[in-house]
Coordinates of C-alpha atoms and ligand atoms in Angstrom, one line a residue:
M645 CA -7.2 -3.7 -22.6
A646 CA -7.5 -1.3 -25.7
I647 CA -7.7 2.1 -24.6
G648 CA -10.8 4.1 -25.6
S649 CA -12.4 7.5 -24.8
R650 CA -11.8 8.8 -21.3
R651 CA -15.5 8.2 -20.6
E652 CA -15.0 4.7 -21.4
I653 CA -11.8 4.4 -19.3
L654 CA -13.4 5.9 -16.2
G655 CA -16.5 3.7 -16.6
G656 CA -14.3 0.7 -16.7
L657 CA -12.6 2.1 -13.6
G658 CA -15.8 2.3 -11.9
A659 CA -16.8 -1.3 -12.6
G660 CA -13.4 -2.5 -11.6
I661 CA -13.6 -0.8 -8.2
M662 CA -17.1 -2.2 -7.6
L663 CA -15.7 -5.6 -8.4
A664 CA -12.8 -5.3 -6.3
G665 CA -15.0 -3.9 -3.4
A666 CA -16.8 -7.1 -3.6
G667 CA -20.1 -5.5 -3.5
A668 CA -19.1 -2.6 -1.0
C669 CA -20.3 0.1 -3.5
A670 CA -22.6 -2.3 -5.6
S671 CA -26.1 -1.8 -3.8
A672 CA -27.9 1.4 -3.0
T673 CA -26.5 2.9 0.1
S674 CA -28.5 4.3 3.0
S675 CA -28.8 7.9 3.5
R676 CA -27.5 7.4 6.9
K677 CA -23.9 9.0 7.2
I678 CA -21.3 6.9 9.0
G679 CA -19.8 8.6 12.2
Y680 CA -16.2 8.9 12.4
A681 CA -14.0 9.5 15.6
I682 CA -10.5 10.8 14.5
V683 CA -7.8 9.7 16.9
G684 CA -4.8 11.8 17.0
L685 CA -4.8 15.5 15.9
G686 CA -1.9 16.0 14.0
S687 CA -0.6 17.3 10.7
Y688 CA -2.3 14.7 8.5
A689 CA -5.5 14.3 10.5
T690 CA -6.2 18.0 10.7
R691 CA -4.8 19.3 7.4
Q692 CA -5.8 16.3 5.1
I693 CA -8.6 14.3 6.5
M694 CA -10.9 16.5 8.7
P695 CA -11.7 19.1 6.0
N696 CA -12.3 16.3 3.3
F697 CA -15.5 15.2 5.3
A698 CA -17.1 18.1 3.8
G699 CA -16.9 16.4 0.4
C700 CA -18.1 13.0 1.5
D701 CA -21.7 11.5 0.7
H702 CA -21.6 8.8 3.5
A703 CA -19.3 9.9 5.9
R704 CA -19.3 12.6 8.7
L705 CA -17.0 13.7 11.7
V706 CA -18.6 13.1 14.8
A707 CA -15.9 12.7 17.6
L708 CA -12.2 13.7 18.4
V709 CA -9.6 12.1 20.5
S710 CA -6.4 13.8 21.4
G711 CA -4.0 14.1 24.3
T712 CA -4.2 18.0 24.1
P713 CA -7.0 19.7 25.5
A714 CA -6.4 22.8 23.6
K715 CA -6.6 21.0 20.3
L716 CA -9.9 19.1 21.4
D717 CA -11.4 22.9 22.0
Q718 CA -9.8 24.3 18.7
Y719 CA -11.1 21.6 16.4
G720 CA -14.2 20.8 18.3
A721 CA -15.3 24.3 18.0
Q722 CA -14.1 24.3 14.4
Y723 CA -16.2 21.3 13.2
G724 CA -19.1 21.7 15.7
I725 CA -18.1 18.6 17.9
P726 CA -19.9 18.8 21.4
A727 CA -18.0 18.4 24.5
T728 CA -19.6 15.0 25.0
H729 CA -17.9 13.8 21.8
R730 CA -14.3 14.9 22.8
Y731 CA -12.3 12.6 24.4
S732 CA -8.7 12.1 25.9
Y733 CA -6.6 9.1 25.4
A734 CA -7.4 8.2 28.9
D735 CA -11.1 8.4 28.2
Y736 CA -10.6 6.7 24.9
D737 CA -12.3 3.4 25.8
R738 CA -15.6 5.4 26.5
I739 CA -16.3 5.8 22.9
R740 CA -18.0 2.2 23.4
D741 CA -20.9 4.0 24.9
N742 CA -21.3 6.7 22.2
P743 CA -23.7 5.3 19.4
D744 CA -23.0 8.3 17.0
I745 CA -19.3 6.6 16.5
D746 CA -19.5 4.0 14.0
A747 CA -15.9 3.9 12.8
V748 CA -12.6 5.2 14.3
Y749 CA -9.7 6.6 12.3
V750 CA -6.2 6.1 13.7
V751 CA -3.9 8.8 12.8
L752 CA -1.3 8.4 15.3
P753 CA 2.4 7.7 15.2
N754 CA 3.1 4.2 13.6
A755 CA 3.8 2.4 17.1
M756 CA 0.4 3.5 18.5
H757 CA -1.7 2.0 15.4
A758 CA -2.1 -1.6 16.8
E759 CA -3.1 -0.7 20.5
Y760 CA -5.5 1.9 19.3
S761 CA -7.1 -0.1 16.6
I762 CA -7.5 -3.0 18.6
R763 CA -9.2 -1.0 21.4
A764 CA -11.5 0.5 18.8
A765 CA -12.5 -2.9 17.9
Q766 CA -13.1 -4.0 21.3
A767 CA -15.2 -1.0 21.8
G768 CA -17.5 -2.4 18.9
K769 CA -16.2 0.2 16.2
H770 CA -15.0 -0.3 12.7
V771 CA -11.4 0.8 12.1
M772 CA -9.7 2.9 9.4
C773 CA -6.0 2.9 10.1
E774 CA -3.1 4.9 8.6
K775 CA -0.2 3.5 6.9
P776 CA 2.1 1.9 7.8
M777 CA -0.8 -0.4 9.4
A778 CA 1.7 -1.3 12.2
T779 CA 5.3 -1.8 13.0
S780 CA 5.3 -5.6 12.7
V781 CA 3.7 -8.6 10.9
A782 CA 2.7 -9.8 14.7
E783 CA 0.9 -6.7 15.4
C784 CA -0.9 -6.7 12.1
E785 CA -2.3 -10.0 12.7
A786 CA -3.5 -9.1 16.0
M787 CA -5.4 -6.0 14.7
I788 CA -6.9 -8.3 12.1
A789 CA -7.9 -10.9 14.8
A790 CA -9.3 -8.4 17.0
C791 CA -11.5 -6.9 14.1
R792 CA -12.6 -10.3 13.2
K793 CA -13.5 -11.3 16.8
A794 CA -15.5 -8.2 17.1
G795 CA -17.1 -8.3 13.7
T796 CA -15.8 -4.8 12.8
K797 CA -14.4 -3.9 9.5
L798 CA -10.7 -2.9 9.1
M799 CA -9.3 -0.7 6.4
I800 CA -6.0 0.7 5.8
G801 CA -5.4 4.3 4.7
Y802 CA -4.0 3.6 1.3
R803 CA -5.5 6.8 -0.3
S804 CA -3.9 6.3 -3.9
R805 CA -6.4 3.4 -4.5
F806 CA -9.1 6.2 -4.6
E807 CA -7.1 8.5 -6.9
P808 CA -8.2 8.4 -10.5
Y809 CA -4.6 8.4 -12.1
N810 CA -3.5 5.5 -9.9
R811 CA -6.7 3.7 -10.7
L812 CA -6.1 4.1 -14.5
A813 CA -2.5 3.3 -14.1
I814 CA -3.7 -0.3 -12.4
E815 CA -6.2 -0.9 -15.0
L816 CA -3.7 -0.1 -17.9
A817 CA -0.9 -2.2 -16.4
R818 CA -2.7 -5.0 -15.3
G819 CA -4.5 -4.9 -18.6
S820 CA -1.3 -4.9 -20.7
H821 CA -1.9 -1.6 -22.3
V822 CA 1.8 -1.2 -23.1
G823 CA 2.4 -5.0 -23.6
P824 CA 2.7 -7.4 -20.8
T825 CA 4.8 -5.7 -17.9
R826 CA 8.5 -6.5 -17.7
F827 CA 9.7 -3.9 -15.0
I828 CA 8.4 -1.5 -12.5
T829 CA 10.4 1.3 -11.0
A830 CA 9.0 3.1 -8.0
E831 CA 10.6 5.9 -6.1
H832 CA 9.5 7.8 -3.1
G833 CA 11.5 9.9 -0.8
F834 CA 12.0 13.5 0.8
S835 CA 14.3 15.4 2.7
I836 CA 13.2 14.8 6.4
Q837 CA 13.3 17.5 9.1
P838 CA 14.9 16.7 12.5
N839 CA 13.3 16.3 15.7
Q840 CA 10.2 14.2 15.1
W841 CA 8.6 11.0 15.8
R842 CA 9.3 9.4 12.4
L843 CA 13.1 9.6 13.4
D844 CA 12.5 7.9 17.0
R845 CA 12.5 4.0 16.4
P846 CA 10.1 3.4 19.2
L847 CA 7.5 5.3 17.9
S848 CA 8.0 4.8 14.0
G849 CA 9.2 1.3 13.9
G850 CA 11.7 2.2 11.1
G851 CA 12.8 4.9 8.9
S852 CA 12.0 5.9 5.4
M853 CA 11.0 2.4 4.5
M854 CA 8.0 2.6 7.0
D855 CA 6.9 6.0 6.1
I856 CA 7.7 6.6 2.2
G857 CA 9.2 3.8 0.8
I858 CA 6.1 2.0 1.6
Y859 CA 4.6 3.8 -1.3
S860 CA 7.0 2.3 -3.9
L861 CA 6.3 -1.1 -2.4
N862 CA 2.4 -0.9 -2.4
A863 CA 2.4 0.7 -6.0
A864 CA 4.5 -2.5 -7.3
R865 CA 1.9 -4.8 -5.6
Y866 CA -1.0 -2.8 -6.7
L867 CA 0.4 -2.3 -10.5
T868 CA 1.1 -6.1 -10.6
G869 CA -2.0 -7.4 -8.7
E870 CA 0.8 -9.9 -7.5
E871 CA 2.7 -10.8 -4.3
P872 CA 6.4 -10.6 -4.6
V873 CA 8.2 -14.3 -4.2
E874 CA 11.7 -12.9 -3.8
V875 CA 13.1 -9.7 -2.3
S876 CA 16.6 -8.3 -2.1
A877 CA 17.6 -4.9 -0.5
I878 CA 20.5 -2.7 0.1
E879 CA 20.5 -0.1 2.7
S880 CA 22.6 3.2 3.1
T881 CA 22.6 5.3 6.3
D882 CA 24.9 7.9 7.6
H883 CA 24.6 7.4 11.3
S884 CA 26.6 10.4 12.0
D885 CA 23.8 12.7 10.6
P886 CA 21.8 13.3 13.8
R887 CA 18.4 12.4 11.9
F888 CA 19.5 9.0 11.4
R889 CA 20.5 7.9 14.9
T890 CA 18.0 5.1 15.2
V891 CA 16.4 4.7 11.7
E892 CA 17.4 4.1 8.2
D893 CA 17.8 6.6 5.4
R894 CA 18.0 5.1 2.0
V895 CA 16.8 1.8 0.9
S896 CA 17.1 0.1 -2.6
F897 CA 14.8 -2.9 -3.0
V898 CA 14.1 -5.4 -5.8
L899 CA 11.1 -7.4 -5.9
R900 CA 10.4 -10.5 -8.2
F901 CA 6.8 -11.5 -8.8
P902 CA 5.5 -14.7 -9.7
S903 CA 4.7 -13.7 -13.5
G904 CA 8.4 -12.7 -13.8
I905 CA 7.9 -9.0 -13.3
V906 CA 10.6 -7.2 -11.4
A907 CA 10.3 -4.0 -9.5
N908 CA 13.3 -1.7 -8.8
C909 CA 12.3 0.5 -6.0
I910 CA 13.7 3.3 -3.8
S911 CA 12.8 4.7 -0.7
S912 CA 14.7 7.7 0.9
Y913 CA 14.6 10.1 3.8
S914 CA 17.5 12.3 2.1
S915 CA 16.5 12.9 -1.6
G916 CA 13.1 13.9 -3.3
H917 CA 11.3 11.2 -5.2
N918 CA 7.7 10.6 -6.3
G919 CA 7.0 8.5 -9.3
Y920 CA 6.6 5.2 -10.9
R921 CA 6.9 3.8 -14.3
V922 CA 5.5 0.4 -15.6
I923 CA 7.6 -0.8 -18.6
G924 CA 6.0 -3.1 -20.9
T925 CA 7.0 -5.0 -24.0
E926 CA 5.5 -2.4 -26.3
G927 CA 6.1 0.9 -24.3
W928 CA 5.6 2.5 -20.7
I929 CA 3.2 4.2 -18.4
D930 CA 5.0 7.1 -16.5
M931 CA 3.5 8.6 -13.3
E932 CA 5.4 11.5 -11.8
P933 CA 4.3 12.6 -9.5
A934 CA 2.3 9.4 -8.7
T935 CA 1.2 9.6 -5.1
P936 CA 0.9 13.4 -3.9
Y937 CA -2.1 14.8 -2.3
A938 CA -3.1 16.5 -5.6
G939 CA -1.2 16.8 -9.0
Q940 CA -0.7 13.6 -10.4
A941 CA 0.9 13.5 -14.0
M942 CA 0.6 10.6 -16.3
T943 CA 2.6 10.1 -19.6
I944 CA 2.2 7.0 -22.0
R945 CA 4.6 5.8 -24.6
K946 CA 3.0 3.5 -26.9
D947 CA 3.5 2.6 -30.7
G948 CA 6.3 5.0 -30.7
V949 CA 4.4 7.9 -29.5
T950 CA 4.8 9.6 -26.2
A951 CA 1.8 11.6 -25.0
P952 CA 0.6 12.8 -21.6
R953 CA -2.9 11.4 -20.6
T954 CA -5.2 13.9 -18.7
L955 CA -8.1 13.0 -16.8
A956 CA -11.0 15.4 -15.6
A957 CA -11.0 16.3 -12.1
P958 CA -13.0 13.8 -10.0
A959 CA -16.2 14.8 -8.4
K960 CA -14.6 13.5 -5.0
N961 CA -11.1 13.5 -4.2
Q962 CA -8.9 10.7 -2.9
F963 CA -9.3 11.6 0.7
A964 CA -13.3 11.9 0.7
G965 CA -13.3 8.7 -1.5
Q966 CA -11.5 6.8 1.0
L967 CA -13.6 8.0 3.9
D968 CA -16.8 7.1 2.0
H969 CA -15.5 3.7 0.9
L970 CA -15.1 2.4 4.6
A971 CA -18.6 4.1 5.2
E972 CA -20.2 2.2 2.2
S973 CA -18.5 -1.2 3.2
I974 CA -20.3 -0.6 6.6
L975 CA -23.5 0.4 5.2
N976 CA -23.5 -2.5 2.6
G977 CA -21.6 -5.1 4.4
G978 CA -19.0 -5.4 1.8
T979 CA -15.3 -5.6 2.2
P980 CA -13.0 -2.7 1.7
I981 CA -10.7 -2.9 -1.4
V982 CA -7.8 -1.9 1.1
P983 CA -8.3 -4.2 4.0
G984 CA -6.1 -5.2 7.0
E985 CA -4.5 -8.1 4.8
E986 CA -3.4 -5.3 2.3
G987 CA -1.4 -3.7 5.1
L988 CA 0.0 -7.0 6.5
A989 CA 1.1 -8.0 3.0
D990 CA 3.1 -4.7 2.9
L991 CA 4.5 -5.3 6.4
R992 CA 5.6 -9.0 5.4
V993 CA 7.6 -7.5 2.5
I994 CA 9.0 -4.7 4.7
E995 CA 10.1 -7.1 7.2
A996 CA 11.9 -9.2 4.4
I997 CA 13.4 -5.9 2.9
Y998 CA 15.1 -5.1 6.5
R999 CA 16.3 -8.8 6.6
S1000 CA 17.9 -8.8 3.2
A1001 CA 19.5 -5.6 3.7
A1002 CA 20.8 -6.5 7.4
E1003 CA 22.0 -10.0 6.4
R1004 CA 23.0 -9.2 2.8
V1005 CA 20.9 -12.0 1.6
K1006 CA 18.0 -12.5 -1.0
I1007 CA 14.8 -13.6 0.9
R1008 CA 12.1 -16.0 -0.6
L1009 CA 8.6 -15.2 0.3
G1010 CA 5.3 -17.0 0.3
A1011 CA 7.1 -20.3 0.7
Ligands
NAD593 P1 1.8 14.1 13.2 O1 3.2 14.3 14.1 O2 1.8 15.5 12.6 O3 0.8 13.8 14.3 C1 0.7 12.6 15.3 C2 -0.3 13.0 16.2 O4 -0.2 12.1 17.3 C3 -0.1 14.4 16.8 O5 -1.3 15.0 17.2 C4 0.5 14.1 18.3 O6 -0.1 14.8 19.3 C5 -0.1 12.4 18.6 N1 0.5 11.8 19.5 C6 0.1 11.1 20.5 N2 0.9 10.4 21.1 C7 2.1 10.8 20.8 C8 3.5 10.4 20.8 N3 3.8 9.5 22.0 N4 4.4 11.0 20.3 C9 4.2 11.7 19.2 N5 3.0 12.1 18.8 C10 1.9 11.6 19.5 O7 2.0 13.0 12.3 P2 1.2 12.9 11.1 O8 2.1 13.2 9.9 O9 -0.2 13.4 11.1 O10 1.3 11.2 10.9 C11 0.3 10.4 11.7 C12 0.1 9.1 10.9 O11 -0.5 9.4 9.7 C13 1.4 8.1 10.7 O12 1.1 6.9 10.9 C14 1.6 8.6 9.1 O13 2.3 7.5 8.5 C15 0.3 8.8 8.7 N6 0.3 9.7 7.6 C16 -0.4 9.3 6.3 C17 -0.4 9.9 5.3 C18 -1.0 9.7 4.0 O14 -0.9 10.2 3.0 N7 -1.7 8.5 4.0 C19 0.5 11.3 5.4 C20 1.0 11.6 6.4 C21 0.8 10.9 7.6

């Protein structure tokens, strides 16, 4: 795609998102706001998601689910959620009887995603579930089946798909702006603090790969628009470090895509990384940082010239965009651009990465 003015780019992006959303955003949306219940009042829910309902056009916060009564009181008061709309985990299935709740947003430790998503579907509620969708392919398939049976939508919290720089990177990469893509490098990692559920395999399902390496994997998939056919991985973990008794620290993995694109990816719980680069035959598109909550930065090298690309601040941030997208899909009968199948696709590759690292073999996918 030839690059035009910023207005042209953003116009193109909007059209792309509508097409990708299979009509989710295409028609006029009703003025009714979709009511969300948040399940799990931890750091991400309370600091990133709940405050961003204020920027939504089609979504509102109507209910809270937590095992801690003091949190229900605190956040119930802060967000004006009446006692009738505050639930304990033991009470969770009673959301079925609350018509104000249209959708449930599952923001619990990874190993709880499947159970709480399936129970939401069984209560007749649409589901937004955080990444990783679950801790195994089998759990992902059960979640998709439960939502299909209940006739409810299922979307995964891949917020970068609602962030303008990542959307532009997708359009430029898939449109061969720097020539056809040859390589992608993607790196995500941070130095993890001890004593938390992320380091406890029964709750996390795995280490850095499940939590942060999934951003490298997901980016490689969304920048190519392809599914990998071959995976090879090396893991390196110091199990004498008390943080890594049950989960992995570092993973380096390589993906080969059907078109021949090779993605070289990093996942780490002991070093800081947040970026990707799309390398084409005529230059490269660099994003660093690529997937933080704010502050993405893009640099493009093309025709021998390296220059930053700056976008205007969007009217709606990635969190509000994500919440509104599921709401619009519900109101308009469309399919979210990141449905359960998207989470399942990542888990399929993650299982192959773990197998490749453990068995020291190259894994073929999609056969
Ligand atoms: P957190 O530890 O801050 O919150 C987890 C919540 O689950 C807490 O309220 C805790 O009380 C509750 N909980 C219920 N049962 C629990 C149990 N048995 N053990 C531990 N906690 C239990 O974690 P978080 O950072 O908010 O992560 C929650 C989910 O959100 C994870 O799946 C994570 O991957 C995801 N997340 C996504 C993003 C993103 O950018 N999309 C960012 C952070 C976290």
